[in-house]
Coordinates of C-alpha atoms in Angstrom, one line a residue:
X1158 CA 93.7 89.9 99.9
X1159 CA 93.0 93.3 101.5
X1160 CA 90.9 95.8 100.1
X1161 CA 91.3 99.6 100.5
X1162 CA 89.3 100.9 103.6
X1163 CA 86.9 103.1 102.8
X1164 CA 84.1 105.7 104.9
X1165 CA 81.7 108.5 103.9
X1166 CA 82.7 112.0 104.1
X1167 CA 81.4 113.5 107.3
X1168 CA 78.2 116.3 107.2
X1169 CA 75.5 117.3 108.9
X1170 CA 72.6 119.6 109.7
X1171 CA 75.0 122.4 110.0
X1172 CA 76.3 122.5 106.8
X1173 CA 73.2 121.4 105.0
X1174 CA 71.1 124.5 107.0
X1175 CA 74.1 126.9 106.2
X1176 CA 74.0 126.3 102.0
X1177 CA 70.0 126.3 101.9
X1178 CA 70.3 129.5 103.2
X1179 CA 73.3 130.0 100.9
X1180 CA 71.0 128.8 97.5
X1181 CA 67.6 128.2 98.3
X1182 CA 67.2 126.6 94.9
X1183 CA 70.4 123.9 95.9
X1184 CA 68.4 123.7 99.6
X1185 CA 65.2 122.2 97.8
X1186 CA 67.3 120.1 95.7
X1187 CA 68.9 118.7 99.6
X1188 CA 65.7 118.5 101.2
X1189 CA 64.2 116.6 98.2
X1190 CA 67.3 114.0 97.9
X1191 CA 67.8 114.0 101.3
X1192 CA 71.4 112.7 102.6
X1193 CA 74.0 111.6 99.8
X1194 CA 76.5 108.9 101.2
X1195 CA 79.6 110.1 99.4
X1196 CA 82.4 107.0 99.8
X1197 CA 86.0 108.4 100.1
X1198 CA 89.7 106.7 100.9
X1199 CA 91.0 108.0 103.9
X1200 CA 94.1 106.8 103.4
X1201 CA 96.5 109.2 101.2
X1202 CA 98.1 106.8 98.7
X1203 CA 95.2 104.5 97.6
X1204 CA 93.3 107.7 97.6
X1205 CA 95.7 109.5 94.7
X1206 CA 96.0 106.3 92.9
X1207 CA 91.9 105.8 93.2
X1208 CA 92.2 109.6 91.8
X1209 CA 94.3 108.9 88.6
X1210 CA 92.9 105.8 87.9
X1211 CA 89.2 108.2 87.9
X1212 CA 91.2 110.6 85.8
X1213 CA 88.7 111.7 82.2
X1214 CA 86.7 108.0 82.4
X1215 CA 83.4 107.3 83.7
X1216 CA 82.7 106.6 86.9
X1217 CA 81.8 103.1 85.6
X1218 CA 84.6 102.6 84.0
X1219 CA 86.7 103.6 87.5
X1220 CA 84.8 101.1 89.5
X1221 CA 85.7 98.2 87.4
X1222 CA 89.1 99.1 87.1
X1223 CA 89.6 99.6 91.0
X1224 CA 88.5 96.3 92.1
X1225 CA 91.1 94.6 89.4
X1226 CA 93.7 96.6 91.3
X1227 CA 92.5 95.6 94.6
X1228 CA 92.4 92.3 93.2
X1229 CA 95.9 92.2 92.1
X1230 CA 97.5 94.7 94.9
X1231 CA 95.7 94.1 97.7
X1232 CA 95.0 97.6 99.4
X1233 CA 97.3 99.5 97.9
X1234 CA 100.5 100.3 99.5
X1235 CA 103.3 102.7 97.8
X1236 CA 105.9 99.4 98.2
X1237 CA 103.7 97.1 96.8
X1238 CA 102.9 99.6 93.6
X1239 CA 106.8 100.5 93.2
X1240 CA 108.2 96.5 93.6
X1241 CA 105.6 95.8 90.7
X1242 CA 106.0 96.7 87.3
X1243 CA 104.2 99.2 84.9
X1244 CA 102.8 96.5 82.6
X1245 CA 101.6 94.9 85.9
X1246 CA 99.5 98.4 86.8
X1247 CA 98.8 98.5 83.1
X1248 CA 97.2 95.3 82.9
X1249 CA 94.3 96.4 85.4
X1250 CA 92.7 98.0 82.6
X1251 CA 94.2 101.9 82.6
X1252 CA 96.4 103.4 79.6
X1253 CA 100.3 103.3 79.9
X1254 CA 100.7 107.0 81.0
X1255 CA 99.0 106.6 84.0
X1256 CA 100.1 103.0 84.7
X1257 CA 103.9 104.7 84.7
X1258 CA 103.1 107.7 86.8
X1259 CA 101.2 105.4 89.1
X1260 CA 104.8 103.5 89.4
X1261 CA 106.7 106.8 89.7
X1262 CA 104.9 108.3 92.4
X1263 CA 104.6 104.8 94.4
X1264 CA 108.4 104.9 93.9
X1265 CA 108.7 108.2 95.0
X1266 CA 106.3 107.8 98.2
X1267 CA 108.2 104.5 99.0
X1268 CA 111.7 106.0 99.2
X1269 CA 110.7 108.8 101.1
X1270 CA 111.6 111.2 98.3
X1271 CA 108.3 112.8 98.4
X1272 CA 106.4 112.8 102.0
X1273 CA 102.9 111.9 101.1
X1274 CA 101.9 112.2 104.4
X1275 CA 102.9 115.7 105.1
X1276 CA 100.3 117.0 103.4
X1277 CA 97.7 116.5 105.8
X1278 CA 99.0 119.3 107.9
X1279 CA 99.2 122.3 105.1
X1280 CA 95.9 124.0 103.5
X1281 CA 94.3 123.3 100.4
X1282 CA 96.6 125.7 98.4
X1283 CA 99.9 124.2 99.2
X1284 CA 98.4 120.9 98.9
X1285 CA 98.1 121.3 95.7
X1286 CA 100.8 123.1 94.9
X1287 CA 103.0 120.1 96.1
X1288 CA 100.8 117.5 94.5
X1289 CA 101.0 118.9 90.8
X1290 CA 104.6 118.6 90.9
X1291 CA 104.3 114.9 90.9
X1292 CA 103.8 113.2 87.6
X1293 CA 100.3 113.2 86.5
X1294 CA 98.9 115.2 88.7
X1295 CA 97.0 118.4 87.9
X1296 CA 94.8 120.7 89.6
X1297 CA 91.6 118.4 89.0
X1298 CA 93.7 115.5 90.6
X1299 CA 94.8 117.4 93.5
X1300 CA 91.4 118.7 94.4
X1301 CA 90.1 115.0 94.5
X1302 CA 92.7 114.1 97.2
X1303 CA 91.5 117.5 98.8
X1304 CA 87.7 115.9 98.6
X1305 CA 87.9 112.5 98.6
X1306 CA 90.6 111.9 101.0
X1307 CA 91.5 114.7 103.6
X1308 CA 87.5 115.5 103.6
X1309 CA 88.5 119.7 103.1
X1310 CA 85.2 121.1 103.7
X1311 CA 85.4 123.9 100.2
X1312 CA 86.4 122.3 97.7
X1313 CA 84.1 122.8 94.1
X1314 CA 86.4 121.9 91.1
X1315 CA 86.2 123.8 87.7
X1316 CA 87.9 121.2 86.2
X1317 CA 85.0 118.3 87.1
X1318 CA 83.1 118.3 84.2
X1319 CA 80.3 116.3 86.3
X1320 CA 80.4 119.7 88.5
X1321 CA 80.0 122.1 85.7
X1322 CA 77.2 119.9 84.6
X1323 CA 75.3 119.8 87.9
X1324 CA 75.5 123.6 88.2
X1325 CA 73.8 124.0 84.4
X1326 CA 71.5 121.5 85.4
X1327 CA 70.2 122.9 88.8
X1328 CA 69.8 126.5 87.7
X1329 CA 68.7 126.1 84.5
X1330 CA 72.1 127.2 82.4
X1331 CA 72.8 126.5 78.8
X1332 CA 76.3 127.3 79.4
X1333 CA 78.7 127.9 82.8
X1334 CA 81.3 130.5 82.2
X1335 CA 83.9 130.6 84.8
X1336 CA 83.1 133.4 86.1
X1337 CA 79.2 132.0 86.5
X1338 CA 81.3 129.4 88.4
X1339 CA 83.4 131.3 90.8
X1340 CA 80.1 132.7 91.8
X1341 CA 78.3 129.9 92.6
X1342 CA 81.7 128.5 94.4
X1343 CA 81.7 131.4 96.4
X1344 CA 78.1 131.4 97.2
X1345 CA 78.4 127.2 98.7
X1346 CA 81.6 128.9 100.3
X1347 CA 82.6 127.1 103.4
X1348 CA 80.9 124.4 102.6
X1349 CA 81.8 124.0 99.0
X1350 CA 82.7 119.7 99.4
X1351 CA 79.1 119.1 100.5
X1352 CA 77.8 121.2 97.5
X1353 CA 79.5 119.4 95.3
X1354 CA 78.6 115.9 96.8
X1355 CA 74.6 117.2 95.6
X1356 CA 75.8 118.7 92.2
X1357 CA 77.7 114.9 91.2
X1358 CA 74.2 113.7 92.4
X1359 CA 72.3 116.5 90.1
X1360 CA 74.5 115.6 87.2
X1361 CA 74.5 111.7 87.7
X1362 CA 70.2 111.2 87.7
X1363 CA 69.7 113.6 84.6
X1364 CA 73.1 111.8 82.9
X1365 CA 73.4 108.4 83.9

């Protein structure tokens, strides 16, 4: 059976020299760790489902969950999702809610009713101003097929708990208002997607 192709998200020098001299503190923190091989989907529809499956479990929990759906669907396709049923999704180990929004958007994607595709050509905002109309998806989603898909170079999510938690563990921070955050974000600003490849790293080795 096929599995989902998969690559790292694309950085360098460049964007590594450009948020040291951003945040000296998030620079030592880089030259320290050294390069982080983030693995994304390229491809958009394994990608979303890869991003609802990941939706408020543990990364752990994701992993194991994914290869039972590679295991039963191969890698991935909206027609194979939409000829299956929900119990069928459901059985790879997620809840019901996302099993039938899994099916709905597959259904969607496979009749043409909603051009998955398309989205590749529009910024970040519209992305996700299309995505959230589909079932299940909010802002958090959205930004992860931003991120972990279409590799947009700015993208630091307030809704990523794991983000929040790399930010109040690199600087020191009992709590992150938003505000705090929209700084920072700002700040990592255009490089925000790398930033937030180190932060999930920060928040992983003093969590995991």
């Amino acid at each position: 059976m096929c599995a989902v192709v998969t690559k790292f998200f694309e950085y360098g020098p460049k964007e590594i020299e450009a948020l040291s001299a951003a945040d000296p503190v998030l620079g030592d923190f880089m030259s320290r760790r050294g390069q982080v091989e983030r693995v994304i989907i390229p491809e958009l529809f394994p990608a979303l489902v890869h991003a609802i499956v990941g939706q408020l479990i543990s990364v752990k929990a994701v992993q194991t969950i994914w290869s039972r759906m590679q295991a039963a669907f191969g890698d991935i396709r909206p027609e194979r999702l939409a000829a299956a049923s929900a119990d069928e999704i459901q059985r790879c180990g997620i809840t019901m809610k996302k099993a039938l929004c899994i099916h709905r958007i597959a259904t969607q994607v496979a009749s043409g009713e909603f051009d998955l595709e398309g989205l590749r050509s529009l910024p970040d905002a519209e992305v996700a101003a299309k995505m959230t109309v589909l079932p299940g998806i909010g802002v958090w989603t959205a930004e992860m097929l931003l991120m972990n898909c279409l590799e947009r170079p700015d993208i630091v999510s307030w809704g990523d708990i794991a983000i929040r938690r790399g930010i109040m563990n690199l600087y020191g921070l009992p709590v992150l208002t938003k505000e705090q955050f929209e700084q920072y974000r700002l700040r990592y600003s255009p490089y925000g997607s790398v930033a937030s490849i180190y932060l999930w790293e920060i928040s992983f080795r003093q969590n995991g």
